[in-house]
Amino acid sequence: MSELNKIALKIISNGKGILAADESNGTMTKRLEAVNVKSTPENRLSFREILFSSDGMKDCIGGVILYDETINQISSSGESITNLISSSGAVPGIKVDTGAKDLANSTKEKVTEGLDGLRDRLKKYYDLGARFTKWRGVYSIGENYPSKLAISSNAHALARYSALVQENGMVPIVEPEVLMNGNHSAEVCFNKTSEVIKKCFEELILHKVDLSGIILKPNMILSGNLSENKISSEEVSIKTLECLKNCVPNEVPGIAFLSGGQSEIEATENLNLINKNNNTNFIMTYSYGRALQQSALKVWSNDIKNVEATQTTFNHRAKMCTLAAQGKWSSELENK
Ligand code: 5MM
């Protein structure tokens, strides 16, 4: 077993999942302002530190994805954020892309940037304690989208990123996110997601990436958020499994889904059914941002000094997701 494979398995085994706390300052500002909290570096750290020091971390979270600002901050007890995360048994990770920018010659689409100078940045993040990384390619569904151009440029960038990350002793999370925005059917999501994931692996293989040392972070197969023909959770799980079975090589140790705008309960229920019906060898877990933090953020915003209530809310969410990652979640447990 390679070192990279060991790190990947440490993050996603035994029902553990990933806390995606890597919102860039722009996104975090939107999230905080939506609950009437001022977005300052202190407030951004304060909310995140409450999550990182919760019991839910020890029991459920195998890895935390940080943003550059957070990995360079010091916790209130004086220790580094990566030490705080490691002391709970989780692996610290870092988002290393620099964002999705307009794609030349297809300006309604995006290509993710951040390859220039990446090798040097990776060395710094490793020294700060990161052992895995994340890069997100983002694709919209429309009549002519995602285009071949967007699919191949993002796959190329994801592969070059992954090769550099492994060269520096860290596990790359490969995140191709096909957005749920639109009125498309689940069938269209299935076809587009399949095309995107297949192209990513074609490029990862071309760039000689060790597939046993990556984690794939895809979207689930869903109908568009504006579609009138929503499919059931059972169908989501069946279609998602079929897509991944067809497109992901067996060497990949695990898949950690993004929530992508699903509610906390939807994201939990869908993951639970994916695990109940799992007919693959892949570990299937979560790498949720909004679906882990939404309720906790609301509670915290009511009283930012109330650490206990915020942690209780987060602990419950993390526990439900971890049950779902083992196919053991139920609505009775959710409401207990
Ligand atoms: C946490 O949000 C990340 C996006 O950050 P920026 O857009 O600010 O760069 C995002 O990549 C996230 O890690 C994944 O999309 C998963 O988050 P959700 O909320 O979809 O589960």
Short mmCIF file of C-alpha atoms and ligand atoms in Angstrom, two decimals, residues 20-28 31 65 67 95 97 99 134 136 175 177 217 257-261 287-291 293, ligand 1:
data_model
loop_
_atom_site.label_atom_id
_atom_site.label_comp_id
_atom_site.label_asym_id
_atom_site.label_seq_id
_atom_site.Cartn_x
_atom_site.Cartn_y
_atom_site.Cartn_z
CA ALA A 20 -15.28 21.23 3.14
CA ALA A 21 -14.48 24.47 4.97
CA ASP A 22 -12.56 25.92 2.04
CA GLU A 23 -14.93 28.74 1.09
CA SER A 24 -12.91 31.55 -0.43
CA ASN A 25 -13.38 34.92 1.29
CA GLY A 26 -15.94 35.96 -1.33
CA THR A 27 -18.11 32.88 -0.75
CA MET A 28 -17.68 33.00 3.04
CA ARG A 31 -22.60 32.91 3.73
CA ILE A 65 -10.36 21.20 3.49
CA TYR A 67 -8.76 27.89 2.52
CA LYS A 95 -7.80 24.11 -1.56
CA ASP A 97 -6.96 26.21 -7.10
CA GLY A 99 -10.85 29.89 -8.79
CA LYS A 134 -8.49 20.08 -3.48
CA ARG A 136 -12.60 22.05 -8.34
CA GLU A 175 -13.51 17.59 -7.97
CA GLU A 177 -18.67 19.48 -10.30
CA LYS A 217 -15.30 14.33 -5.41
CA PHE A 257 -19.61 13.49 -2.83
CA LEU A 258 -20.16 17.23 -2.78
CA SER A 259 -23.62 18.39 -1.69
CA GLY A 260 -23.93 21.00 -4.45
CA GLY A 261 -26.91 22.92 -3.09
CA SER A 287 -17.17 15.96 1.37
CA TYR A 288 -19.86 18.46 2.21
CA GLY A 289 -19.63 22.20 2.68
CA ARG A 290 -23.15 23.58 2.93
CA ALA A 291 -24.79 20.26 3.88
CA GLN A 293 -22.44 23.67 8.03
C1 5MM B 1 -16.86 25.07 0.44
O1 5MM B 1 -17.13 25.58 -0.85
C2 5MM B 1 -16.19 25.36 -1.90
C3 5MM B 1 -16.30 26.50 -2.86
O2 5MM B 1 -15.49 27.49 -2.50
P1 5MM B 1 -15.33 28.77 -3.47
O3 5MM B 1 -16.41 28.70 -4.53
O4 5MM B 1 -15.54 29.89 -2.54
O5 5MM B 1 -13.97 28.69 -4.01
C4 5MM B 1 -16.58 24.16 -2.77
O6 5MM B 1 -15.57 23.81 -3.68
C5 5MM B 1 -16.89 22.99 -1.94
O7 5MM B 1 -15.72 22.43 -1.39
C6 5MM B 1 -17.60 21.94 -2.72
O8 5MM B 1 -18.40 22.46 -3.76
C7 5MM B 1 -18.51 21.18 -1.79
O9 5MM B 1 -19.36 22.10 -1.14
P2 5MM B 1 -20.90 21.87 -1.15
O10 5MM B 1 -21.47 23.04 -0.41
O11 5MM B 1 -21.33 21.80 -2.60
O12 5MM B 1 -21.08 20.54 -0.44
#
